[in-house]
């Protein structure tokens, strides 16, 4: 899980049923983390991403808010700010402890067709997700993944992590893409070779109804316990997008606003000494972390697909190919 990175917590809040299939997921870093972002595709919905540019003032963020509801769902970040401000967590702007501005970048995915019109996350969803945040959380049709869909199938929240030397790299993805995550002629996930997912991949096509998939967006977070600059953290986010592209075909379309945030908690320094062949050790270590970021994000995408349950009229993988879980 992404929470294998010390200092990272995750919370969900969703509504499913009675005309609802949407929600919000918060990746909380109470002690702060250096933040960055990489956005691909033609239909993004984001908030507070410009401040993550390396040349801008603020260095550390307090949380990342991922939400359904398209642009309406950006309101969920207001609740995250309220929760943080009540605890005096944020960028100091005055002499008193409560005089802070919480830094909460946010991104949304398009899940409006899965709910009755007008049912979408608001500030209360973000606040409730913070209240639920911990080191243990559920995957699948929860939080921002409640109304997610990936191609012909139900999407959801997925997560994965990997230990790389003395560092831990983790990822969380809300899988919601216009492209397919599965070869529909066999039932095998495109990123199946990125790990052992505890399933037996089938080898038969599925009879699935055609579904309009325009307007989607996969959003997520990659985290590491290394001490990175904002520019270095952005390289981590760029690499995580490679993992997304391994898991979905096509990726980063005009109808996706694929956005990945990076969080570097700073617990462990990167080496600065010279390495072999005259190469500096720091960029070599960063490159190793970036390679891991691509792998864990791809695995998180598969876990989100496999953990999802049918909701909002979109069939889940586990219902289409139940034999994979036998």
CSV table of C-alpha atoms in Angstrom, one decimal:
chain,number,residue,atom,x,y,z
A,1,UNK,CA,0.0,0.0,0.0
A,2,UNK,CA,1.1,3.6,-0.4
A,3,UNK,CA,0.8,3.9,3.4
A,4,UNK,CA,3.9,1.6,3.6
A,5,UNK,CA,5.7,4.9,3.1
A,6,UNK,CA,6.0,6.3,6.7
A,7,UNK,CA,4.0,9.4,7.3
A,8,UNK,CA,1.4,8.8,4.6
A,9,UNK,CA,-2.2,8.1,5.5
A,10,UNK,CA,-5.3,7.5,3.3
A,11,UNK,CA,-9.0,8.0,3.9
A,12,UNK,CA,-12.1,7.5,1.8
A,13,UNK,CA,-15.7,8.7,1.9
A,14,UNK,CA,-18.2,7.6,-0.7
A,15,UNK,CA,-22.0,7.2,-1.3
A,16,UNK,CA,-23.2,4.2,-3.3
A,17,UNK,CA,-26.9,3.5,-3.9
A,18,UNK,CA,-30.1,5.6,-4.1
A,19,UNK,CA,-28.8,7.5,-7.1
A,20,UNK,CA,-25.2,7.8,-5.9
A,21,UNK,CA,-21.9,6.2,-7.1
A,22,UNK,CA,-19.2,8.7,-6.3
A,23,UNK,CA,-16.7,9.6,-3.6
A,24,UNK,CA,-13.5,11.2,-2.4
A,25,UNK,CA,-10.1,9.9,-1.4
A,26,UNK,CA,-7.6,11.9,0.6
A,27,UNK,CA,-3.8,11.1,0.8
A,28,UNK,CA,-2.9,12.9,4.0
A,29,UNK,CA,0.7,13.8,5.1
A,30,UNK,CA,0.3,15.5,8.5
A,31,UNK,CA,4.0,16.3,8.8
A,32,UNK,CA,4.0,17.7,5.2
A,33,UNK,CA,5.8,16.5,2.1
A,34,UNK,CA,7.5,18.0,-0.9
A,35,UNK,CA,4.9,18.0,-3.7
A,36,UNK,CA,4.9,17.8,-7.4
A,37,UNK,CA,2.5,16.9,-10.3
A,38,UNK,CA,2.5,15.6,-13.8
A,39,UNK,CA,-0.6,16.1,-15.9
A,40,UNK,CA,-1.3,14.3,-19.3
A,41,UNK,CA,-4.2,14.2,-21.6
A,42,UNK,CA,-6.7,16.7,-22.8
A,43,UNK,CA,-9.4,17.0,-20.1
A,44,UNK,CA,-7.8,17.7,-16.7
A,45,UNK,CA,-9.7,18.9,-13.6
A,46,UNK,CA,-7.3,20.2,-11.0
A,47,UNK,CA,-6.7,22.7,-8.2
A,48,UNK,CA,-3.5,24.1,-6.7
A,49,UNK,CA,-1.2,22.5,-9.3
A,50,UNK,CA,0.6,25.7,-10.3
A,51,UNK,CA,2.1,26.1,-6.8
A,52,UNK,CA,3.8,22.8,-7.3
A,53,UNK,CA,6.0,24.2,-10.1
A,54,UNK,CA,9.6,24.1,-8.9
A,55,UNK,CA,10.1,27.9,-9.2
A,56,UNK,CA,7.1,28.8,-6.9
A,57,UNK,CA,7.2,29.6,-3.2
A,58,UNK,CA,5.5,26.8,-1.4
A,59,UNK,CA,7.6,23.7,-1.0
A,60,UNK,CA,5.5,21.3,1.0
A,61,UNK,CA,1.9,20.1,0.9
A,62,UNK,CA,-0.4,18.8,3.6
A,63,UNK,CA,-2.7,16.5,1.6
A,64,UNK,CA,-3.8,15.5,-1.9
A,65,UNK,CA,-7.5,15.3,-2.6
A,66,UNK,CA,-8.7,12.9,-5.3
A,67,UNK,CA,-12.4,13.0,-6.0
A,68,UNK,CA,-15.2,12.0,-8.3
A,69,UNK,CA,-17.8,14.5,-9.5
A,70,UNK,CA,-15.8,16.1,-12.4
A,71,UNK,CA,-15.1,19.8,-11.8
A,72,UNK,CA,-17.9,19.9,-9.2
A,73,UNK,CA,-15.9,17.5,-7.0
A,74,UNK,CA,-13.1,20.0,-6.6
A,75,UNK,CA,-15.2,21.4,-3.7
A,76,UNK,CA,-14.2,18.3,-1.7
A,77,UNK,CA,-10.8,19.9,-1.2
A,78,UNK,CA,-12.5,22.7,0.9
A,79,UNK,CA,-13.4,20.1,3.5
A,80,UNK,CA,-9.8,18.8,3.5
A,81,UNK,CA,-8.6,22.4,4.2
A,82,UNK,CA,-11.1,22.8,7.0
A,83,UNK,CA,-10.0,19.6,8.7
A,84,UNK,CA,-6.3,20.6,8.4
A,85,UNK,CA,-6.9,24.2,9.6
A,86,UNK,CA,-8.7,22.9,12.7
A,87,UNK,CA,-5.4,21.2,13.5
A,88,UNK,CA,-3.2,24.2,12.7
A,89,UNK,CA,-1.6,22.3,9.8
A,90,UNK,CA,-0.6,24.4,6.8
A,91,UNK,CA,1.7,27.1,5.4
A,92,UNK,CA,2.3,29.7,8.1
A,93,UNK,CA,1.1,33.1,7.2
A,94,UNK,CA,1.0,34.8,10.6
A,95,UNK,CA,2.5,34.8,14.1
A,96,UNK,CA,-0.2,32.6,15.7
A,97,UNK,CA,-0.3,28.8,15.4
A,98,UNK,CA,-3.7,28.9,13.8
A,99,UNK,CA,-2.7,31.4,11.1
A,100,UNK,CA,-2.0,28.9,8.4
A,101,UNK,CA,-3.2,28.1,4.9
A,102,UNK,CA,-3.4,24.3,4.3
A,103,UNK,CA,-1.8,23.3,1.0
A,104,UNK,CA,-4.1,20.8,-0.7
A,105,UNK,CA,-3.6,20.1,-4.4
A,106,UNK,CA,-6.6,18.2,-5.9
A,107,UNK,CA,-7.7,16.4,-9.0
A,108,UNK,CA,-11.0,15.0,-10.1
A,109,UNK,CA,-12.2,12.3,-12.4
A,110,UNK,CA,-15.4,12.1,-14.5
A,111,UNK,CA,-18.0,9.8,-13.0
A,112,UNK,CA,-21.1,11.9,-13.4
A,113,UNK,CA,-23.1,9.2,-15.4
A,114,UNK,CA,-23.0,6.8,-12.5
A,115,UNK,CA,-25.0,9.1,-10.2
A,116,UNK,CA,-28.3,11.0,-10.6
A,117,UNK,CA,-27.6,14.5,-11.8
A,118,UNK,CA,-26.7,16.7,-8.9
A,119,UNK,CA,-25.3,13.9,-6.7
A,120,UNK,CA,-21.6,14.7,-6.4
A,121,UNK,CA,-18.9,15.2,-3.7
A,122,UNK,CA,-18.8,18.4,-1.8
A,123,UNK,CA,-16.7,19.7,1.2
A,124,UNK,CA,-18.3,17.2,3.5
A,125,UNK,CA,-16.8,14.4,1.5
A,126,UNK,CA,-13.3,15.7,1.9
A,127,UNK,CA,-13.7,16.3,5.6
A,128,UNK,CA,-15.1,12.8,6.2
A,129,UNK,CA,-12.3,11.3,4.2
A,130,UNK,CA,-9.7,13.0,6.5
A,131,UNK,CA,-11.6,11.8,9.5
A,132,UNK,CA,-11.3,8.2,8.2
A,133,UNK,CA,-7.6,8.5,7.2
A,134,UNK,CA,-5.2,5.9,8.6
A,135,UNK,CA,-2.5,3.5,7.6
A,136,UNK,CA,-5.0,0.9,6.6
A,137,UNK,CA,-7.6,1.4,3.9
A,138,UNK,CA,-9.8,-0.5,1.5
A,139,UNK,CA,-9.3,-0.9,-2.2
A,140,UNK,CA,-11.9,-1.1,-5.0
A,141,UNK,CA,-15.3,0.6,-5.2
A,142,UNK,CA,-14.5,3.2,-2.4
A,143,UNK,CA,-13.7,6.8,-2.2
A,144,UNK,CA,-12.8,8.4,-5.5
A,145,UNK,CA,-13.1,5.0,-7.1
A,146,UNK,CA,-16.8,4.6,-6.2
A,147,UNK,CA,-18.0,5.6,-9.6
A,148,UNK,CA,-14.9,5.0,-11.6
A,149,UNK,CA,-14.8,3.0,-14.8
A,150,UNK,CA,-12.0,1.8,-17.0
A,151,UNK,CA,-13.0,1.0,-20.6
A,152,UNK,CA,-15.8,-1.6,-20.5
A,153,UNK,CA,-15.3,-2.5,-16.8
A,154,UNK,CA,-15.7,-1.0,-13.4
A,155,UNK,CA,-12.6,0.8,-12.1
A,156,UNK,CA,-11.7,1.6,-8.5
A,157,UNK,CA,-9.0,2.5,-6.0
A,158,UNK,CA,-5.8,0.5,-6.2
A,159,UNK,CA,-2.5,0.7,-4.4
A,160,UNK,CA,0.9,-0.9,-4.3
A,161,UNK,CA,4.4,-0.4,-2.9
A,162,UNK,CA,8.0,-1.5,-3.4
A,163,UNK,CA,11.2,-1.4,-1.3
A,164,UNK,CA,14.1,0.0,-3.3
A,165,UNK,CA,17.3,-0.3,-1.3
A,166,UNK,CA,16.7,1.8,1.8
A,167,UNK,CA,13.7,3.6,0.3
A,168,UNK,CA,10.0,2.8,0.0
A,169,UNK,CA,8.0,3.8,-3.0
A,170,UNK,CA,4.2,3.6,-2.9
A,171,UNK,CA,1.3,4.5,-5.3
A,172,UNK,CA,-2.4,5.0,-5.1
A,173,UNK,CA,-4.5,5.1,-8.3
A,174,UNK,CA,-8.2,5.9,-8.9
A,175,UNK,CA,-8.6,3.9,-12.1
A,176,UNK,CA,-10.9,5.6,-14.5
A,177,UNK,CA,-9.8,5.6,-18.1
A,178,UNK,CA,-11.3,5.8,-21.5
A,179,UNK,CA,-8.9,3.0,-22.6
A,180,UNK,CA,-9.2,-0.6,-21.6
A,181,UNK,CA,-7.1,-2.1,-18.8
A,182,UNK,CA,-7.7,-5.7,-20.1
A,183,UNK,CA,-7.3,-7.5,-23.3
A,184,UNK,CA,-11.0,-8.3,-23.8
A,185,UNK,CA,-10.2,-11.3,-26.0
A,186,UNK,CA,-8.5,-13.1,-23.2
A,187,UNK,CA,-9.3,-11.4,-19.9
A,188,UNK,CA,-5.6,-10.7,-19.1
A,189,UNK,CA,-4.7,-7.3,-17.7
A,190,UNK,CA,-2.3,-5.4,-19.8
A,191,UNK,CA,0.0,-4.9,-16.8
A,192,UNK,CA,-0.3,-8.5,-15.6
A,193,UNK,CA,3.4,-9.0,-15.8
A,194,UNK,CA,4.1,-6.4,-13.2
A,195,UNK,CA,3.4,-8.6,-10.2
A,196,UNK,CA,1.6,-11.5,-8.6
A,197,UNK,CA,-2.0,-10.4,-8.2
A,198,UNK,CA,-3.3,-13.5,-6.6
A,199,UNK,CA,-5.5,-14.4,-9.6
A,200,UNK,CA,-5.3,-17.0,-12.4
A,201,UNK,CA,-5.6,-15.0,-15.6
A,202,UNK,CA,-8.3,-16.4,-17.8
A,203,UNK,CA,-8.0,-17.0,-21.5
A,204,UNK,CA,-11.5,-16.4,-22.9
A,205,UNK,CA,-13.3,-13.4,-24.3
A,206,UNK,CA,-16.1,-11.8,-22.5
A,207,UNK,CA,-19.5,-10.8,-23.9
A,208,UNK,CA,-19.7,-7.2,-22.8
A,209,UNK,CA,-22.1,-4.5,-23.9
A,210,UNK,CA,-20.6,-1.5,-25.6
A,211,UNK,CA,-20.2,1.5,-23.4
A,212,UNK,CA,-19.5,5.2,-24.2
A,213,UNK,CA,-16.2,6.0,-22.4
A,214,UNK,CA,-15.6,9.6,-23.5
A,215,UNK,CA,-14.6,11.9,-20.6
A,216,UNK,CA,-12.8,9.9,-17.9
A,217,UNK,CA,-9.4,10.6,-16.2
A,218,UNK,CA,-7.2,8.4,-14.0
A,219,UNK,CA,-5.8,10.3,-11.0
A,220,UNK,CA,-3.4,9.2,-8.3
A,221,UNK,CA,-0.4,9.7,-6.1
A,222,UNK,CA,3.1,8.3,-5.9
A,223,UNK,CA,5.0,8.7,-2.6
A,224,UNK,CA,8.5,8.1,-1.4
A,225,UNK,CA,10.4,8.5,1.9
A,226,UNK,CA,13.4,10.1,0.1
A,227,UNK,CA,14.3,13.8,0.5
A,228,UNK,CA,13.7,15.2,-3.0
A,229,UNK,CA,13.4,18.7,-4.4
A,230,UNK,CA,10.2,19.7,-6.2
A,231,UNK,CA,12.0,19.2,-9.5
A,232,UNK,CA,13.1,15.7,-8.5
A,233,UNK,CA,9.6,14.9,-7.2
A,234,UNK,CA,8.2,15.9,-10.5
A,235,UNK,CA,10.4,13.3,-12.2
A,236,UNK,CA,8.8,10.7,-9.9
A,237,UNK,CA,5.4,11.8,-11.1
A,238,UNK,CA,6.5,11.7,-14.7
A,239,UNK,CA,7.7,8.1,-14.3
A,240,UNK,CA,4.5,7.1,-12.6
A,241,UNK,CA,2.6,8.2,-15.7
A,242,UNK,CA,4.6,5.6,-17.6
A,243,UNK,CA,3.1,3.0,-15.3
A,244,UNK,CA,-0.4,4.3,-16.1
A,245,UNK,CA,0.4,3.9,-19.8
A,246,UNK,CA,1.6,0.3,-19.3
A,247,UNK,CA,-1.8,-0.5,-17.7
A,248,UNK,CA,-4.3,1.2,-20.0
A,249,UNK,CA,-4.6,1.3,-23.8
A,250,UNK,CA,-4.8,4.0,-25.0
A,251,UNK,CA,-3.6,6.3,-22.3
A,252,UNK,CA,-3.5,10.1,-22.0
A,253,UNK,CA,-6.2,10.6,-24.6
A,254,UNK,CA,-8.0,13.9,-25.4
A,255,UNK,CA,-10.8,12.6,-23.2
A,256,UNK,CA,-8.6,11.8,-20.1
A,257,UNK,CA,-7.1,14.3,-17.8
A,258,UNK,CA,-4.6,11.9,-16.3
A,259,UNK,CA,-2.9,13.5,-13.3
A,260,UNK,CA,-0.4,12.0,-10.9
A,261,UNK,CA,0.9,13.8,-7.8
A,262,UNK,CA,4.2,13.0,-6.1
A,263,UNK,CA,4.9,13.3,-2.4
A,264,UNK,CA,8.4,13.1,-0.9
A,265,UNK,CA,8.4,12.9,2.8
A,266,UNK,CA,12.1,13.5,3.2
A,267,UNK,CA,12.9,10.8,5.8
A,268,UNK,CA,16.0,9.6,3.9
A,269,UNK,CA,18.6,11.5,2.0
A,270,UNK,CA,19.8,10.6,-1.5
A,271,UNK,CA,23.5,10.0,-1.9
A,272,UNK,CA,25.7,12.8,-3.3
A,273,UNK,CA,29.0,11.0,-3.8
A,274,UNK,CA,30.2,10.2,-7.3
A,275,UNK,CA,29.2,6.9,-8.7
A,276,UNK,CA,30.8,4.5,-11.2
A,277,UNK,CA,31.8,5.8,-14.7
A,278,UNK,CA,31.9,9.3,-13.4
A,279,UNK,CA,28.1,9.5,-13.0
A,280,UNK,CA,26.8,11.4,-9.9
A,281,UNK,CA,25.2,9.0,-7.4
A,282,UNK,CA,22.2,11.3,-6.8
A,283,UNK,CA,20.6,11.3,-10.3
A,284,UNK,CA,21.4,7.5,-10.5
A,285,UNK,CA,19.5,7.0,-7.2
A,286,UNK,CA,16.6,9.1,-8.4
A,287,UNK,CA,16.5,7.2,-11.6
A,288,UNK,CA,16.1,4.0,-9.6
A,289,UNK,CA,13.2,5.5,-7.7
A,290,UNK,CA,11.6,6.6,-10.9
A,291,UNK,CA,11.8,3.1,-12.3
A,292,UNK,CA,10.1,1.8,-9.2
A,293,UNK,CA,7.4,4.5,-9.4
A,294,UNK,CA,6.4,3.3,-12.9
A,295,UNK,CA,6.2,-0.3,-11.6
A,296,UNK,CA,4.2,0.4,-8.5
A,297,UNK,CA,1.7,2.7,-10.3
A,298,UNK,CA,1.1,0.0,-12.9
A,299,UNK,CA,0.5,-2.5,-10.2
A,300,UNK,CA,-1.8,-0.1,-8.4
A,301,UNK,CA,-3.9,0.2,-11.6
A,302,UNK,CA,-4.3,-3.6,-11.8
A,303,UNK,CA,-5.3,-3.8,-8.1
A,304,UNK,CA,-7.9,-1.1,-8.6
A,305,UNK,CA,-9.4,-3.1,-11.5
A,306,UNK,CA,-9.4,-6.4,-9.6
A,307,UNK,CA,-10.7,-5.1,-6.3
A,308,UNK,CA,-13.6,-3.2,-7.9
A,309,UNK,CA,-17.2,-4.4,-7.5
A,310,UNK,CA,-20.1,-3.7,-9.9
A,311,UNK,CA,-21.7,-0.3,-9.3
A,312,UNK,CA,-23.4,2.5,-11.3
A,313,UNK,CA,-24.4,0.0,-14.0
A,314,UNK,CA,-20.8,-0.9,-14.9
A,315,UNK,CA,-19.8,-4.6,-14.6
A,316,UNK,CA,-16.7,-5.5,-12.5
A,317,UNK,CA,-13.9,-7.7,-13.6
A,318,UNK,CA,-14.7,-10.2,-10.9
A,319,UNK,CA,-18.2,-10.6,-12.3
A,320,UNK,CA,-17.1,-10.9,-15.9
A,321,UNK,CA,-14.3,-13.4,-15.2
A,322,UNK,CA,-15.1,-15.0,-11.9
A,323,UNK,CA,-12.9,-18.0,-12.6
A,324,UNK,CA,-9.9,-15.8,-12.1
A,325,UNK,CA,-10.6,-15.7,-8.4
A,326,UNK,CA,-11.4,-19.4,-8.0
